[in-house]
XYZ file of C-alpha atoms in Angstrom:
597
model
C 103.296 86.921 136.046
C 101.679 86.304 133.117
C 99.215 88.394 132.064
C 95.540 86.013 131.685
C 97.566 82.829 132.531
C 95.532 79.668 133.674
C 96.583 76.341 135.019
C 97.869 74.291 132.738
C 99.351 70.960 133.005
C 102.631 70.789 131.028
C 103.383 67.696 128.471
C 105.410 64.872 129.637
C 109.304 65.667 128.305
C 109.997 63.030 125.349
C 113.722 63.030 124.013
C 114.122 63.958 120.974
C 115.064 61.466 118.618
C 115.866 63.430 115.176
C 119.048 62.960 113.463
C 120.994 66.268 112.284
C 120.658 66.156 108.503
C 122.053 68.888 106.269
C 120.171 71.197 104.453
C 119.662 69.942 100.656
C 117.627 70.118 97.708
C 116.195 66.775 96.762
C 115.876 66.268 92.686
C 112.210 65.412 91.934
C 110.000 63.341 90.086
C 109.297 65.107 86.774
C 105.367 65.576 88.581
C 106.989 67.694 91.071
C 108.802 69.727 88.543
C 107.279 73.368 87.508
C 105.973 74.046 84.349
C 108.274 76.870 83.257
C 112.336 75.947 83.775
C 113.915 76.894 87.022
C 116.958 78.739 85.971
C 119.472 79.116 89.158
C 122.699 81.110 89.211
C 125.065 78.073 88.412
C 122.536 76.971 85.395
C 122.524 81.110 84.618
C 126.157 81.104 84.169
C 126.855 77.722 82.247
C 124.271 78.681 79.805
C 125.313 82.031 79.494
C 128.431 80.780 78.829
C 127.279 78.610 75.720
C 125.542 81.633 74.505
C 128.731 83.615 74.465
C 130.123 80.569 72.542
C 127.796 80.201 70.001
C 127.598 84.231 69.676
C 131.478 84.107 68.663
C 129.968 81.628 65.682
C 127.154 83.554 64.381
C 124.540 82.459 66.221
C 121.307 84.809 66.509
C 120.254 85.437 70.249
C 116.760 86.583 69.378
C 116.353 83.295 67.603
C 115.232 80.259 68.424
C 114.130 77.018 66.843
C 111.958 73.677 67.522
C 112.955 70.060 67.142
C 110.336 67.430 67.568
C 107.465 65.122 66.365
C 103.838 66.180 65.039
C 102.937 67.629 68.486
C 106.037 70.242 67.780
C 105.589 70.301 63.544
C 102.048 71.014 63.978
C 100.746 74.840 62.442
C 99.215 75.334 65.809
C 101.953 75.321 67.181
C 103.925 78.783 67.590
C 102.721 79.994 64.468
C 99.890 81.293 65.575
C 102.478 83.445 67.950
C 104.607 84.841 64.775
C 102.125 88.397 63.985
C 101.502 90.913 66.258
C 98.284 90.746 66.187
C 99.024 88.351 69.649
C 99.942 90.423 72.561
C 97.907 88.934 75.352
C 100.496 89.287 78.320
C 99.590 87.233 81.143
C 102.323 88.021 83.196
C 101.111 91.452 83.898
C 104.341 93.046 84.239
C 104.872 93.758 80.160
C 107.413 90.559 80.020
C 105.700 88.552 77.298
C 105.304 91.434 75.308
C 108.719 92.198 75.580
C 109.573 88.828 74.841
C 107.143 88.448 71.862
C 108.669 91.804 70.324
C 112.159 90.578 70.920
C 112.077 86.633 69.217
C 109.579 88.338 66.180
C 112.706 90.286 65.201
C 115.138 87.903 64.644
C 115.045 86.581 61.290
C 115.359 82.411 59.950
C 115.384 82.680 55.989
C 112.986 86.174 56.179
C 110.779 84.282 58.611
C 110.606 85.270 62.207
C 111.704 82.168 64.828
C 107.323 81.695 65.617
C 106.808 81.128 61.737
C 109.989 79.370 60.864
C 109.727 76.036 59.460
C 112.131 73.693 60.971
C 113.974 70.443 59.638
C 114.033 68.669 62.566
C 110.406 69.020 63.380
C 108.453 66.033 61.384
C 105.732 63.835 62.384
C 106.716 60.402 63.119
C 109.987 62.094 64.184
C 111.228 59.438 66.691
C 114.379 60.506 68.663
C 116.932 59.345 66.136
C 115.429 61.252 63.334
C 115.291 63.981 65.570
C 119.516 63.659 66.479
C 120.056 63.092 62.738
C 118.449 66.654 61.527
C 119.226 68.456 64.563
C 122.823 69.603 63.015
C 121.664 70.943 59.466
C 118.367 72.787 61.426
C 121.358 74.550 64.384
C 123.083 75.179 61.179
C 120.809 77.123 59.526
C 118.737 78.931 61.616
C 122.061 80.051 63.618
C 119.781 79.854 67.162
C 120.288 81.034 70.533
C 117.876 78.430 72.074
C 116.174 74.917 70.906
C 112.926 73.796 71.999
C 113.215 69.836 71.830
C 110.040 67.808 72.612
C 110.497 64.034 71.724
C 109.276 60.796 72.988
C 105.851 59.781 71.774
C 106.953 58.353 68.660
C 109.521 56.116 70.499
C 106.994 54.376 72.723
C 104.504 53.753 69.637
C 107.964 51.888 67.769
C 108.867 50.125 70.820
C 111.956 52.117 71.416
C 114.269 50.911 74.660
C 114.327 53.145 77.273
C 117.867 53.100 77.594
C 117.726 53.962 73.438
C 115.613 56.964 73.935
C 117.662 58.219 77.144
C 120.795 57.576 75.347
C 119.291 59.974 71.910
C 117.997 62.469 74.127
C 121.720 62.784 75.499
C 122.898 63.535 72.480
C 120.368 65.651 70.936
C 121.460 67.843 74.456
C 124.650 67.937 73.970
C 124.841 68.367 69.954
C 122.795 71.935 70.773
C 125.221 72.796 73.410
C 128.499 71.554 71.204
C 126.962 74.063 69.025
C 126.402 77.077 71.222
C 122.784 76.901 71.393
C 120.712 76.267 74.721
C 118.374 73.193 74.863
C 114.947 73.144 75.953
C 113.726 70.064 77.005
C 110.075 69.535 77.389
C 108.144 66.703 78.912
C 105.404 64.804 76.689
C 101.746 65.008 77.593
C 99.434 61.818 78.356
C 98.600 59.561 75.942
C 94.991 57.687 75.489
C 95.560 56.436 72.331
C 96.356 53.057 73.726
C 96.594 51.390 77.283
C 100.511 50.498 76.520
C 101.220 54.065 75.707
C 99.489 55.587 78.450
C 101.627 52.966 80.617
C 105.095 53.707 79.640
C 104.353 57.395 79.016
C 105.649 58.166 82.608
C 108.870 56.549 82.657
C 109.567 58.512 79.276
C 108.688 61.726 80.388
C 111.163 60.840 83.690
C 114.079 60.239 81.457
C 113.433 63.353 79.757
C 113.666 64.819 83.714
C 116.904 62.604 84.222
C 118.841 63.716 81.431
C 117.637 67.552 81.911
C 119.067 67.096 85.688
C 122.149 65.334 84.544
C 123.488 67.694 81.344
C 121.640 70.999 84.182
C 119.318 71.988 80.745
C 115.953 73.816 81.141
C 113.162 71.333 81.124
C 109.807 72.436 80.188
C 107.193 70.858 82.066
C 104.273 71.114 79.340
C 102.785 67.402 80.914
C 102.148 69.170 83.867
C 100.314 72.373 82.652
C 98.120 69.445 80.856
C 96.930 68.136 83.910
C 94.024 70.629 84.722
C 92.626 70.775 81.069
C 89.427 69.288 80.257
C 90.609 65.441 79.033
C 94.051 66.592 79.463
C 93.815 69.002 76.857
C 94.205 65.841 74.451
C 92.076 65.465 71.455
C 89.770 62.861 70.188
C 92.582 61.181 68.687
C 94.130 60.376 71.764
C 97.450 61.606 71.246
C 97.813 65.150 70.186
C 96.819 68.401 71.852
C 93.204 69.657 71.366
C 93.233 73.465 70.314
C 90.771 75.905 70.881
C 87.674 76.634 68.157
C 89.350 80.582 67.952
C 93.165 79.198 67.343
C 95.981 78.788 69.099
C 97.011 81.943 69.392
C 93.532 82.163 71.633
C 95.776 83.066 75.592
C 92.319 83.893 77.041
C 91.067 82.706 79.841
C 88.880 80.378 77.391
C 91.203 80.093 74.933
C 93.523 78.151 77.285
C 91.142 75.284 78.208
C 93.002 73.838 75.341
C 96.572 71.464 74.841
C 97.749 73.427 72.344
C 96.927 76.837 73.612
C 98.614 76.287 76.694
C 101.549 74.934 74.484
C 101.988 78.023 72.922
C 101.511 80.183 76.508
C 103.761 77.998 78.143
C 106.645 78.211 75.631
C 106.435 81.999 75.420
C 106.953 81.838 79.498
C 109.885 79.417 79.078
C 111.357 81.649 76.267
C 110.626 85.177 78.837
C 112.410 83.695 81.767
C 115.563 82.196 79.076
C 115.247 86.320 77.441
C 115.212 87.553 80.848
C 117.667 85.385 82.687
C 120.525 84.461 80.033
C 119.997 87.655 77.529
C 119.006 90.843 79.308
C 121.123 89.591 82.557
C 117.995 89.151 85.381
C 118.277 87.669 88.797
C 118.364 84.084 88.370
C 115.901 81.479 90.442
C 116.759 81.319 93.925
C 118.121 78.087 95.581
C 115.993 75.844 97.945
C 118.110 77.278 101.331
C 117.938 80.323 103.391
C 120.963 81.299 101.977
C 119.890 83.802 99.512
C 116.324 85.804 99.809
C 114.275 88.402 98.251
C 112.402 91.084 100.533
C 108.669 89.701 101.755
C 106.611 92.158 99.954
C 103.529 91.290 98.003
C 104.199 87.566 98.867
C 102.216 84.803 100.129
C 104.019 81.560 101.516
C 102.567 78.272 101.076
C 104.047 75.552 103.078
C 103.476 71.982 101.271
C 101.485 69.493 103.716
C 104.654 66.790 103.150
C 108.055 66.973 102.465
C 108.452 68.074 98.364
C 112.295 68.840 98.980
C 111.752 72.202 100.863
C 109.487 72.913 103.152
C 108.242 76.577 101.858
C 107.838 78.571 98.388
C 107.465 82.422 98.731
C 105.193 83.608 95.581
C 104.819 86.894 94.281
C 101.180 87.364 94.593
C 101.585 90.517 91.943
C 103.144 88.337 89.122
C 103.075 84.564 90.452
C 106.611 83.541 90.528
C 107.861 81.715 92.939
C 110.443 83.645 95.031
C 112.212 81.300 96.610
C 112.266 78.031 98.252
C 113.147 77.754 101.991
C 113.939 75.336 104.510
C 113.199 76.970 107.915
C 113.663 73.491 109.699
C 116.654 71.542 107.824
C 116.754 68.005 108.461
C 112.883 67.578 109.709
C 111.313 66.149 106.797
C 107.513 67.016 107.434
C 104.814 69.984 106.725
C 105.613 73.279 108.249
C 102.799 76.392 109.333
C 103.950 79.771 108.140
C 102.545 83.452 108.607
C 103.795 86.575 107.474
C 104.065 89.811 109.594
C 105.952 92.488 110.668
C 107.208 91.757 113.680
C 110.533 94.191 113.875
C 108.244 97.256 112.687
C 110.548 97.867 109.808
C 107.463 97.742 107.072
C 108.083 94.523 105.763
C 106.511 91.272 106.437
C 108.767 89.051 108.128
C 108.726 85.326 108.021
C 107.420 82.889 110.965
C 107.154 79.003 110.710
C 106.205 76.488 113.746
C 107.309 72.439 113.118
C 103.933 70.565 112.019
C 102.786 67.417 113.374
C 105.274 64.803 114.174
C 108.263 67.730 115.528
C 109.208 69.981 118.473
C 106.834 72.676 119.025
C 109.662 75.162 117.670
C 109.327 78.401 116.519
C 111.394 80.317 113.843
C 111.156 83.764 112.923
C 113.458 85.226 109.569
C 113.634 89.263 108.671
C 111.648 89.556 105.968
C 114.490 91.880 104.578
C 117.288 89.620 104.903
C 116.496 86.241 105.714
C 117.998 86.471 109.092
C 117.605 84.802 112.074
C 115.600 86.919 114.221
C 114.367 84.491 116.513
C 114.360 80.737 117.577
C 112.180 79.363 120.955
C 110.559 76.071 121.933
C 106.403 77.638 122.244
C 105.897 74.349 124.952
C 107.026 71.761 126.434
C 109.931 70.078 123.345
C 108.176 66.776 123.885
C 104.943 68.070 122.316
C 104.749 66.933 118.916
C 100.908 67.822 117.758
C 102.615 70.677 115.835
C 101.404 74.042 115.835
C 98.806 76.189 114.371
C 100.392 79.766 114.109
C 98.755 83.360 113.964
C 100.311 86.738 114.452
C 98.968 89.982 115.263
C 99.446 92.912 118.265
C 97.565 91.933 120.852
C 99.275 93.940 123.404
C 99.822 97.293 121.011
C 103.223 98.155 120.733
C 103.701 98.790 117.232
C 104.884 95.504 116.307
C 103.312 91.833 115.601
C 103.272 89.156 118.299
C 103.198 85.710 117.440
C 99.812 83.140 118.530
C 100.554 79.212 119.007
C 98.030 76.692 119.725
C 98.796 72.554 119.723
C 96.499 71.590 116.464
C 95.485 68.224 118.060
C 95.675 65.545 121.002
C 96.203 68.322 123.076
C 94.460 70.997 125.309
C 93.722 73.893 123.309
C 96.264 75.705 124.795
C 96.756 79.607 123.322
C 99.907 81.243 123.791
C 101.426 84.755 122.824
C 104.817 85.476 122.499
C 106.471 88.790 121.733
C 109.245 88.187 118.222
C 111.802 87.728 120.833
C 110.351 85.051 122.158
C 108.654 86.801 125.295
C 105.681 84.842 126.529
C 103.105 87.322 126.483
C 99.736 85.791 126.887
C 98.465 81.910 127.975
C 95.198 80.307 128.620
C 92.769 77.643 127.566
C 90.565 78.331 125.399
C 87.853 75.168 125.745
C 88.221 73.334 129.239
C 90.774 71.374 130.208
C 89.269 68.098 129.742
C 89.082 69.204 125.573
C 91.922 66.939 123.990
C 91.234 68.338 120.168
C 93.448 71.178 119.930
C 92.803 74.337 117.973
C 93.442 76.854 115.353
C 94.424 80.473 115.743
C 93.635 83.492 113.707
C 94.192 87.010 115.042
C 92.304 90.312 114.036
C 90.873 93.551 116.073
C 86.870 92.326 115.737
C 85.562 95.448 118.579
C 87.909 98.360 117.353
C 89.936 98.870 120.053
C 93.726 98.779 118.542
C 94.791 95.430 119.831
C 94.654 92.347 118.016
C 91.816 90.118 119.400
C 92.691 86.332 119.153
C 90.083 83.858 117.359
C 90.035 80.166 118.279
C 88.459 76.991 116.713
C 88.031 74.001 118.360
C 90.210 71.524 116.672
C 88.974 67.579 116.192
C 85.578 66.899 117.814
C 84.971 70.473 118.733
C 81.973 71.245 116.296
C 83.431 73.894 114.350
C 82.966 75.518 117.806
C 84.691 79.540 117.583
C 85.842 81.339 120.334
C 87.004 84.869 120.007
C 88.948 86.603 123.286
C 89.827 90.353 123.800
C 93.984 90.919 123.217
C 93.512 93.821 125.814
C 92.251 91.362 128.793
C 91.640 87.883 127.294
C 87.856 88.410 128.411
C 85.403 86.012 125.581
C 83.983 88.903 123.126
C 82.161 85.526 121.153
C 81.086 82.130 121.143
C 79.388 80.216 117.916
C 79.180 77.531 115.838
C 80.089 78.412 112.323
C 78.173 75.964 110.735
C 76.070 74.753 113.564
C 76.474 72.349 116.501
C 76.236 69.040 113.991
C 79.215 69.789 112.215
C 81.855 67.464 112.962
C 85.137 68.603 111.114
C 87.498 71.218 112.356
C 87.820 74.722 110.589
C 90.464 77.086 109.196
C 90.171 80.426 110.318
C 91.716 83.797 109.145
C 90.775 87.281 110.371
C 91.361 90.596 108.476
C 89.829 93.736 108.053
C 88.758 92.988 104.539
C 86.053 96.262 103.508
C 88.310 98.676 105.199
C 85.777 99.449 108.175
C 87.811 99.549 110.820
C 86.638 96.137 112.218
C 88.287 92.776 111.309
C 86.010 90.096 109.834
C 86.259 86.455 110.615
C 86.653 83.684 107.544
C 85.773 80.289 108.161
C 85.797 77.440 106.264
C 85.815 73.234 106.726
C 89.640 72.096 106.686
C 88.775 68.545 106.934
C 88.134 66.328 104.043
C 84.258 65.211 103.431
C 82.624 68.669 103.487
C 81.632 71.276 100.737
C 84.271 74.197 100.399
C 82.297 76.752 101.679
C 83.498 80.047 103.089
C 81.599 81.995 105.433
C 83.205 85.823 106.407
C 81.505 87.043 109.062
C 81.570 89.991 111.855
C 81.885 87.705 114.942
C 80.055 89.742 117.305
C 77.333 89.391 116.145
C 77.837 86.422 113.663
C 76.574 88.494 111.097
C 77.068 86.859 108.097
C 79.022 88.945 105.293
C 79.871 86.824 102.793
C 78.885 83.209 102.141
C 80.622 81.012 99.025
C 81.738 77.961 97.761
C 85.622 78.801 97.371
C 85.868 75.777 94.694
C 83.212 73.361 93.184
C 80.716 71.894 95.267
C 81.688 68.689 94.558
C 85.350 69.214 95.956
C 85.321 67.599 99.338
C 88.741 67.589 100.141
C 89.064 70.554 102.967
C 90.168 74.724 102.387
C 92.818 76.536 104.191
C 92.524 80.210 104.425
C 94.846 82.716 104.881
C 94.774 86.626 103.872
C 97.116 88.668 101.423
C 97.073 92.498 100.197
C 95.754 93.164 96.894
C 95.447 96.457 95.237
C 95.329 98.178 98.585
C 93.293 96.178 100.803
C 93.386 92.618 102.373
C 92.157 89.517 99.894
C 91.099 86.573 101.211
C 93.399 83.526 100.367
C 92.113 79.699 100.003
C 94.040 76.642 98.806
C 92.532 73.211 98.755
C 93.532 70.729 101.226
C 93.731 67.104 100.269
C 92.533 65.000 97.382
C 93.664 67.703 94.827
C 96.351 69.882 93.049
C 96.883 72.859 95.345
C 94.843 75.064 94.002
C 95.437 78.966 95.436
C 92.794 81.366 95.122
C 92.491 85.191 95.531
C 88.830 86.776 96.230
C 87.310 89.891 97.352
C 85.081 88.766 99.758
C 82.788 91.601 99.284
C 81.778 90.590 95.101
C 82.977 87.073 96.172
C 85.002 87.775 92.915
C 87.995 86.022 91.692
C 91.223 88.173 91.587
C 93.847 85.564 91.129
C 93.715 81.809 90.541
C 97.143 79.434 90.454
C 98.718 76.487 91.235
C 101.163 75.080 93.251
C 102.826 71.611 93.055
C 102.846 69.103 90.686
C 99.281 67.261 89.414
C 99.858 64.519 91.576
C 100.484 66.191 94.874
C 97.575 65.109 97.327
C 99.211 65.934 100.706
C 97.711 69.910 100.719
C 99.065 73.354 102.065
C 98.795 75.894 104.872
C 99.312 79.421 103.928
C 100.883 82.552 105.642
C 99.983 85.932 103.856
């Protein structure tokens, strides 16, 4: 018997109709691309390789060198980088020091690599001048690594696209004949004319093409563009704006600017080519659960469409991505993820339910190994609302239980299982004759060391939030987070976020046409804690929430939903400060996230 169980009236049974498809990692569109170059083992060990061989001729491998148009010949470019005076280290761990330190000692004619001069950076370079210098510059300067930006030039002469692919080939593969690495970097927008601004895409996607085909790095600097003020394009319409304090300016200010992020972005892609070819660092992970890295300090965001994999782990201390993972090869829509401990072994492990349009099937991964630790169908297989997914231990035992509910067209229908797949818990949370669905959220609001679960009604249900005891599924609360006329549904987290004790509720509009405004509150007695706008008012596109630790205690987590960039945030919801602020996805990604921390 299970414990709290209601009568419930099970789905009709729909064969499934999904063909088996294997597990793959789809190339992308140069939008989808990061900004700094994934580097996986097989890239590692090529490159490595042409390292070695260029070592053997004299080639310098804390050197590198630039090849390129104005945009790349420019003095605010690098140089601003070449005296330590610069040590701003954004990656927090000591990296871009290290890696600033390590290219200012190698020596190009007494100049270090930053300051160096080189012959194949000109303006007007088109591609062709670019192949014709390239030689004499790899000759002299004796690099380990090129950084190649060209493009712009060729679309203001009216060069074929087939021309320009064709150039950019060779300008690859004349570094690599000569034991140095090429860095391929994407060209930003142009305004400086409505023909340029047309074909600028379909250049920057050969650039893509020809990185994919010769396996190069390829520095996305178009997308690290696309949150800047005008682009980060100055009033000429064509080359990066720079900041009023320099180039060299990696502050938070400072980086508002083209040419400023230029010059952040190319000391990242130079880190992870120090760290990955040089020093000998784990390499990027591949898109499939066959390789992993342990689930601590991460937050998973699972893209609200298909993007090639279904979820990217970050590092919430230093921002890299992880991995990428496919918990559900071969269904091709969004996924809902948590992260818990469910085997009691200290770290997080990984849980993901099939979104709408797929079986109401549950996964759940060791966050140690990757492992399959468990696989179970939460209802009926022809249910195919998908699922929104909590965790927490509602029936105290030491270890996390997992909390389904149908999202929509469906009763709001809670169930617990145990990580084994042991139904634990099942009721309704709104009556019967509620289609809408619901979210879950899980935290222990009235101190009594089980995990309480928290419900929102899902579409038509008012914002409506119900919140029932884990010890006896009694109702501890009933409200209406943002009163009885609201008429979008919510996400909901829970967490014990000022270390009292006592979890605290976070609510916030999901659904597109509503300010993003976060309310954390205690919900027994809807106190209000903390009330904010998570992004600018103006954003209307829906917040997901989701918690993560930070510096000892829980953070809450908020990405925007639809009708912009993901956007991840990190506050402390007692300042309302901002800890951490990223981004996920490419510029033109308008499908949103869900989040598991």
């Amino acid at each position: 018997m299970v414990r709290g169980s209601r009568a419930f009236t099970p789905m009709l049974r729909v064969p499934l109709q999904m063909e088996a498809l294997e597990a793959r990692w789809v190339p992308a569109a140069y939008t989808q691309t990061p900004v700094v170059p994934v580097v996986d083992a097989a890239m590692a060990a090529r490159l490595s390789a042409v390292i070695q061989r260029g070592a053997a001729v004299g080639n310098q491998a804390n050197v590198f060198t630039r090849a390129g148009d104005s945009i790349t010949f420019s003095n605010n470019f690098l140089i601003p980088l070449a005296t330590p005076s610069v040590g701003v280290d954004l990656a927090g761990d000591g990296s871009l020091n290290d890696t600033l330190a390590y290219f200012r000692a190698g020596q190009i004619a007494g100049a270090n690599s930053f300051a160096h001069p080189s012959v194949a950076a000109v303006s007007g370079y088109k591609s062709a001048d670019v192949l014709g210098l390239l030689p004499s510059e790899l000759a002299l300067s004796k690099p380990a690594f090129v950084l190649i930006m060209a493009g712009t030039n060729d679309i203001a002469a009216g060069v074929p696209l087939d021309t320009f692919r064709q150039n950019l080939t060779r300008i690859a593969e004349t570094a690599l004949n000569m034991g140095v690495v090429p860095v391929l970097s994407t060209i930003p927008n142009s305004k400086f004319s409505a023909e340029l601004e047309r074909l600028q895409p379909s250049y920057n996607q050969v650039i893509e093409d020809v990185s994919e085909a010769l396996q190069v790095p390829l520095w996305n600097y178009w997308r690290a563009l696309q949150q800047l003020p005008n682009l980060g394009i100055s009033a000429d319409g064509v080359h990066p704006n720079v900041s009023p304090t320099g180039g060299g300016d990696l502050t938070e200010k400072g980086l508002q600017f083209g040419y400023n992020v230029r010059n952040l972005t190319a000391l990242q892609t130079l880190d992870k080519l120090r760290r990955v070819l040089i020093s000998g660092q784990s390499p990027d992970l591949p898109s499939n659960n066959q390789s992993w890295a342990p689930l601590t300090n991460a937050l998973a965001v699972a893209a609200g469409d298909t993007t090639g994999f279904q979820v990217e782990v970050i590092d919430t201390v230093t921002r890299r991505t992880l991995f990428r993972f496919d918990p559900f090869p071969g269904f091709d829509g969004s996924v809902r993820i948590a992260l818990a401990d469910v085997n009691h072994d200290g770290v997080p492990d990984l849980i993901a339910s099939v979104g709408p349009g797929g079986p109401p099937h549950v996964k759940v991964f060791d966050g140690q190994t990757g492992s399959l630790i468990a696989s179970f169908y939460a209802f009926d297989a022809g249910l195919t609302t998908g699922l929104s997914l909590a965790t927490g231990d509602v029936n105290r035992d030491g270890f996390a239980d997992i909390i389904v509910c149908p999202e929509a067209n469906a009763p709001a229908h809670v169930k617990a299982f145990s990580a084994s797949g042991e139904l634990l818990d099942s009721f309704l949370a709104f009556p019967s004759a509620f289609m809408g669905g619901g979210r879950v959220a899980s935290g222990d609001v009235n101190r009594d060391g089980a995990a309480d679960i928290i419900v929102t009604a899902g579409t038509g249900g008012q914002g409506h939030v119900m919140v029932f005891s884990g010890t006896d599924l009694s109702l501890l609360a009933s409200f209406f987070a943002f009163g009885p006329a609201f008429a979008g549904t919510l996400s909901v987290t829970a967490s014990d976020f000022d270390g009292d004790g006592v979890a605290e509720v976070a609510v916030a509009p999901s659904t597109a046409g509503y300010d993003p405004h976060v309310k954390v509150l205690h919900p027994l007695t809807e106190e209000v804690v903390s009330s904010f706008y998570a992004y600018d008012p103006g954003f209307r596109g829906g917040v997901q929430l989701a918690t993560t630790g930070r510096n000892g205690h829980r953070a809450l987590v908020t990405a925007t939903n639809t009708a912009a960039t993901t956007d991840i945030r990190i506050l402390d919801t007692s300042s309302n400060g901002l800890l951490d602020a990223f981004f996920v996805y490419e510029a033109g990604f308008r499908f949103g996230a869900s989040l598991g921390g």
